[in-house]
XYZ file of C-alpha atoms in Angstrom:
336
model
C 27.156 -33.636 -10.484
C 28.926 -33.522 -13.858
C 26.836 -31.843 -16.547
C 26.089 -33.960 -19.602
C 26.197 -32.442 -23.069
C 25.184 -33.919 -26.404
C 26.874 -33.552 -29.759
C 24.456 -32.686 -32.566
C 25.638 -32.980 -36.164
C 23.625 -31.545 -39.045
C 24.835 -32.899 -42.393
C 23.626 -30.764 -45.260
C 24.374 -30.750 -48.944
C 26.341 -27.519 -48.475
C 27.585 -27.428 -44.863
C 28.161 -29.826 -41.981
C 27.560 -28.161 -38.616
C 28.514 -29.734 -35.282
C 27.270 -28.351 -31.984
C 27.639 -29.008 -28.270
C 24.191 -28.815 -26.667
C 22.819 -29.144 -23.141
C 19.602 -30.932 -22.185
C 17.632 -27.658 -22.296
C 18.634 -27.021 -25.918
C 21.228 -24.342 -25.205
C 24.197 -24.267 -27.562
C 27.564 -24.457 -25.819
C 29.661 -24.202 -28.972
C 29.597 -24.810 -32.712
C 31.920 -25.780 -35.570
C 31.273 -26.100 -39.317
C 32.885 -27.015 -42.619
C 31.907 -27.501 -46.260
C 30.482 -30.986 -46.751
C 31.752 -31.389 -50.289
C 35.304 -30.432 -49.275
C 35.653 -34.056 -48.102
C 34.517 -36.373 -50.911
C 36.131 -39.429 -49.278
C 34.037 -40.735 -46.411
C 36.968 -41.686 -44.163
C 38.380 -38.169 -44.497
C 34.962 -36.709 -43.836
C 34.572 -38.641 -40.575
C 38.091 -37.662 -39.485
C 37.082 -34.017 -39.905
C 33.914 -34.645 -37.902
C 35.987 -36.126 -35.076
C 38.310 -33.102 -35.139
C 35.338 -30.798 -34.657
C 33.872 -32.963 -31.887
C 37.174 -32.976 -30.032
C 37.567 -29.236 -30.527
C 34.175 -28.705 -28.907
C 34.950 -31.081 -26.044
C 38.027 -29.052 -25.179
C 35.852 -25.982 -24.674
C 33.969 -27.749 -21.838
C 36.446 -30.068 -20.078
C 34.217 -29.973 -16.979
C 31.330 -31.700 -18.795
C 30.754 -35.254 -20.025
C 29.504 -36.273 -23.454
C 26.088 -37.949 -23.299
C 26.159 -39.142 -26.908
C 26.286 -38.143 -30.561
C 23.216 -37.477 -32.703
C 23.493 -37.174 -36.480
C 20.873 -35.754 -38.804
C 21.747 -36.943 -42.315
C 19.926 -37.052 -45.650
C 18.368 -40.515 -46.007
C 19.618 -41.467 -42.539
C 18.023 -44.649 -41.207
C 17.459 -44.792 -37.444
C 17.239 -48.595 -37.372
C 20.222 -49.529 -39.535
C 22.475 -46.596 -38.614
C 23.309 -45.812 -42.223
C 22.439 -43.169 -44.794
C 20.970 -45.010 -47.743
C 22.116 -43.453 -51.023
C 21.759 -39.788 -49.988
C 20.483 -37.866 -52.988
C 22.327 -34.546 -52.665
C 25.687 -35.766 -51.290
C 28.231 -38.229 -52.706
C 31.035 -39.942 -50.776
C 33.677 -42.290 -52.157
C 36.133 -44.912 -51.002
C 39.898 -44.554 -51.375
C 41.111 -46.961 -54.060
C 44.180 -49.079 -53.332
C 46.241 -47.075 -55.844
C 45.270 -43.773 -54.233
C 42.709 -42.815 -56.876
C 38.993 -42.284 -56.346
C 37.286 -45.569 -55.600
C 33.648 -46.576 -55.742
C 30.851 -44.366 -54.532
C 29.515 -45.429 -51.120
C 25.784 -45.958 -51.529
C 25.121 -47.211 -48.005
C 26.996 -44.782 -45.752
C 27.830 -46.445 -42.382
C 27.589 -43.448 -40.057
C 26.926 -45.150 -36.731
C 29.470 -47.933 -37.250
C 32.223 -45.544 -38.350
C 31.683 -42.839 -35.739
C 31.313 -45.437 -32.971
C 34.856 -46.662 -33.703
C 36.025 -43.315 -32.325
C 33.504 -43.223 -29.452
C 32.755 -46.857 -28.477
C 31.400 -45.963 -25.012
C 28.820 -43.456 -26.238
C 25.413 -43.877 -27.853
C 25.657 -42.809 -31.498
C 22.353 -42.262 -33.303
C 21.611 -41.306 -36.900
C 18.276 -40.370 -38.402
C 16.902 -38.651 -41.445
C 17.604 -34.932 -41.059
C 13.882 -34.142 -41.238
C 13.082 -36.737 -38.551
C 15.800 -35.235 -36.375
C 14.210 -31.824 -36.864
C 10.810 -33.244 -35.872
C 12.233 -34.803 -32.699
C 13.920 -31.493 -31.929
C 10.572 -29.755 -32.429
C 8.998 -32.130 -29.888
C 11.733 -31.683 -27.289
C 12.763 -28.036 -27.693
C 10.310 -26.337 -30.040
C 6.744 -25.576 -30.979
C 5.508 -29.182 -30.971
C 5.964 -29.719 -27.233
C 2.752 -31.396 -26.080
C 1.599 -32.205 -29.640
C 0.996 -35.802 -30.627
C 0.301 -35.293 -34.343
C 2.332 -32.978 -36.559
C 4.503 -32.882 -39.680
C 7.898 -31.220 -39.971
C 8.902 -30.024 -43.436
C 12.571 -29.115 -43.904
C 13.338 -26.705 -46.728
C 17.041 -26.713 -47.540
C 19.026 -27.942 -50.536
C 16.216 -30.485 -50.846
C 12.911 -31.053 -49.046
C 12.502 -33.504 -46.182
C 9.565 -34.633 -44.103
C 9.234 -35.917 -40.551
C 5.828 -37.311 -39.579
C 4.706 -37.726 -35.969
C 1.466 -39.623 -35.330
C 0.086 -40.451 -31.882
C 3.279 -39.104 -30.341
C 5.621 -41.401 -32.286
C 7.814 -40.915 -35.340
C 6.496 -42.696 -38.405
C 9.371 -44.830 -39.691
C 7.611 -47.505 -41.729
C 8.807 -51.076 -42.098
C 12.346 -50.207 -43.194
C 12.920 -46.988 -41.283
C 12.735 -44.659 -44.278
C 9.101 -43.508 -44.331
C 8.401 -39.814 -44.754
C 10.373 -39.010 -47.918
C 7.883 -36.273 -48.738
C 10.345 -34.462 -50.990
C 10.024 -37.364 -53.408
C 6.275 -37.313 -53.761
C 5.535 -36.702 -57.445
C 3.763 -33.367 -57.854
C 4.335 -32.806 -61.576
C 4.372 -36.120 -63.513
C 7.045 -35.969 -66.179
C 8.364 -32.727 -64.695
C 11.831 -31.699 -63.567
C 14.538 -34.312 -63.291
C 15.351 -35.082 -59.645
C 18.624 -36.280 -58.164
C 16.824 -39.505 -57.210
C 16.461 -40.317 -60.933
C 12.723 -39.680 -61.141
C 10.830 -36.712 -62.549
C 8.474 -34.217 -60.958
C 9.472 -34.706 -57.302
C 8.309 -32.032 -54.863
C 11.846 -31.018 -53.885
C 12.705 -30.101 -57.465
C 10.144 -27.280 -57.117
C 10.113 -26.513 -53.389
C 13.636 -26.164 -51.969
C 16.501 -23.704 -52.176
C 17.605 -25.304 -55.437
C 14.034 -25.706 -56.680
C 13.195 -22.010 -56.472
C 16.386 -21.210 -58.399
C 15.211 -23.510 -61.180
C 11.826 -21.786 -61.109
C 13.464 -18.365 -61.261
C 15.591 -19.341 -64.254
C 12.504 -20.623 -66.095
C 10.667 -17.374 -65.399
C 13.594 -15.285 -66.613
C 13.706 -17.348 -69.819
C 9.968 -17.169 -70.516
C 8.800 -13.874 -68.982
C 9.842 -10.590 -70.649
C 9.343 -8.493 -67.491
C 12.431 -6.628 -66.303
C 14.263 -8.143 -63.340
C 17.448 -7.194 -61.502
C 18.284 -10.914 -61.448
C 18.889 -10.970 -65.209
C 22.346 -9.541 -64.551
C 23.278 -12.373 -62.160
C 25.318 -15.238 -63.597
C 23.345 -18.493 -63.621
C 25.896 -20.296 -61.458
C 25.776 -17.499 -58.845
C 21.999 -17.228 -58.454
C 20.673 -18.513 -55.118
C 17.463 -18.459 -53.108
C 18.613 -15.589 -50.898
C 19.115 -13.339 -53.929
C 15.626 -14.220 -55.136
C 14.142 -13.351 -51.731
C 15.998 -10.028 -51.599
C 14.825 -9.147 -55.098
C 11.239 -10.076 -54.255
C 11.325 -7.909 -51.126
C 12.552 -5.039 -53.332
C 9.447 -5.437 -55.493
C 10.953 -7.468 -58.343
C 7.834 -8.930 -59.982
C 9.597 -11.898 -61.561
C 11.106 -12.884 -58.207
C 7.723 -12.538 -56.522
C 6.259 -14.795 -59.210
C 8.864 -17.427 -58.322
C 7.722 -17.370 -54.691
C 4.057 -17.495 -55.733
C 4.692 -20.619 -57.805
C 6.767 -22.223 -55.039
C 4.076 -21.485 -52.443
C 1.347 -22.817 -54.683
C 3.094 -26.151 -55.245
C 3.986 -26.466 -51.565
C 0.471 -25.554 -50.434
C -1.087 -28.117 -52.775
C 1.304 -30.783 -51.484
C 0.620 -29.927 -47.837
C -3.121 -30.288 -48.442
C -2.437 -33.831 -49.654
C -0.212 -34.577 -46.660
C -2.969 -33.480 -44.281
C -5.218 -36.173 -45.743
C -3.012 -39.044 -44.592
C -2.387 -38.053 -40.956
C -4.606 -35.007 -40.147
C -1.921 -33.288 -38.070
C -2.526 -30.575 -35.508
C 0.178 -28.500 -37.179
C 2.679 -28.447 -40.004
C 6.017 -26.816 -39.174
C 8.262 -25.339 -41.847
C 11.949 -25.498 -41.011
C 15.127 -24.458 -42.847
C 16.571 -21.628 -44.882
C 13.772 -21.214 -47.419
C 11.205 -21.156 -44.608
C 12.794 -17.908 -43.389
C 11.503 -16.026 -46.440
C 8.570 -14.652 -44.442
C 5.292 -13.849 -46.167
C 6.912 -14.272 -49.578
C 6.532 -18.023 -49.054
C 4.086 -18.284 -46.173
C 1.194 -16.313 -47.671
C 0.867 -18.272 -50.940
C 1.560 -21.577 -49.171
C -1.200 -21.026 -46.610
C -3.614 -19.736 -49.264
C -3.120 -22.708 -51.576
C -3.102 -25.251 -48.735
C -6.476 -24.030 -47.465
C -7.907 -23.860 -50.994
C -7.028 -27.511 -51.602
C -7.878 -29.068 -48.229
C -10.705 -31.556 -47.952
C -13.707 -29.799 -46.443
C -13.366 -31.725 -43.147
C -9.873 -30.300 -42.556
C -10.315 -26.665 -43.576
C -9.240 -24.203 -40.882
C -8.176 -27.009 -38.539
C -4.449 -27.418 -39.348
C -1.953 -24.793 -38.226
C 0.935 -23.817 -40.502
C 3.769 -22.689 -38.228
C 7.441 -21.747 -38.328
C 9.781 -24.014 -36.408
C 9.926 -23.117 -32.731
C 13.579 -24.128 -32.415
C 16.224 -21.393 -32.295
C 16.650 -20.402 -35.930
C 20.422 -20.164 -36.100
C 21.000 -23.607 -34.590
C 17.750 -25.433 -35.311
C 19.159 -28.350 -37.315
C 21.963 -28.991 -34.813
C 19.497 -28.875 -31.915
C 17.308 -31.361 -33.754
C 20.259 -33.726 -34.181
C 21.231 -33.379 -30.510
C 17.640 -34.217 -29.516
C 18.231 -37.707 -30.933
C 20.659 -38.291 -28.059
C 18.212 -37.348 -25.301
C 15.487 -39.435 -26.964
C 17.837 -42.427 -27.142
C 18.887 -42.062 -23.498
C 15.259 -41.946 -22.387
C 14.580 -45.108 -24.356
C 17.568 -46.875 -22.759
C 16.519 -45.760 -19.264
C 12.994 -47.112 -19.759
C 14.206 -50.640 -20.530
């Protein structure tokens, strides 16, 4: 019997990663490129197709089961990404210049032109991660949990009673755009004080820069050019005992913990999973997050919600989450 493999595509603000994945969640190959290297959407999709075809050639004995795409602001029902906050794509103008920005990005329609016989599914990247957690990771057997993705921004995937929470238009769960500091930092969505402006790879950089401006304590990060500073440098400095860097993680954990305590109130999950690059910071982030979450939980919930790292393979977690959309879609089709 011919083995079936899924394509999982993780579209991030920095990188786009495409993987070939089997039904057990084992990676069979991977390709990547810089997302912003392709500002025109047609060119971007052509590059995606090149990577898909490159992966197919590595396993000519297998058949493609489908293509799953985890994209910022991806909508499972409409198949589009609705005005993604951290990525911009444009049309080609008739004269060859840059045309209008594409606010409703037609992922399913465009990719399906290249693969008309295959199921093509798009979802919010955080929802894809949550589905991956259910199929491959730590949420197997759980019916109520929340997946928080900590990357360039912050995403949320909410599972209640064993089902994704999509809301009436398919875009529920934008937890990164819950206001945590009214009138606070300007967000890419146009509002102020959104959670992701404080808790994300970019958010902790903003926090670090504020601390360096306001706090006279010595820090090795003062010698780093502003445009070069990133979350990994902050983590390395904090691990080396840099007090200013540790203060940045304390503030980030406090804001995240307070927000998680609020999220518990609306769905009382069995667990909250943290997923993504910033979540790999170890106790620098986990300790203050757990402490502040517990301190702010309603009495009924204290000690009853687990805070856990994603159980999906760390190096390929986002791609595995995207590929899980394919297996979920196939199961839905088979049950009809």
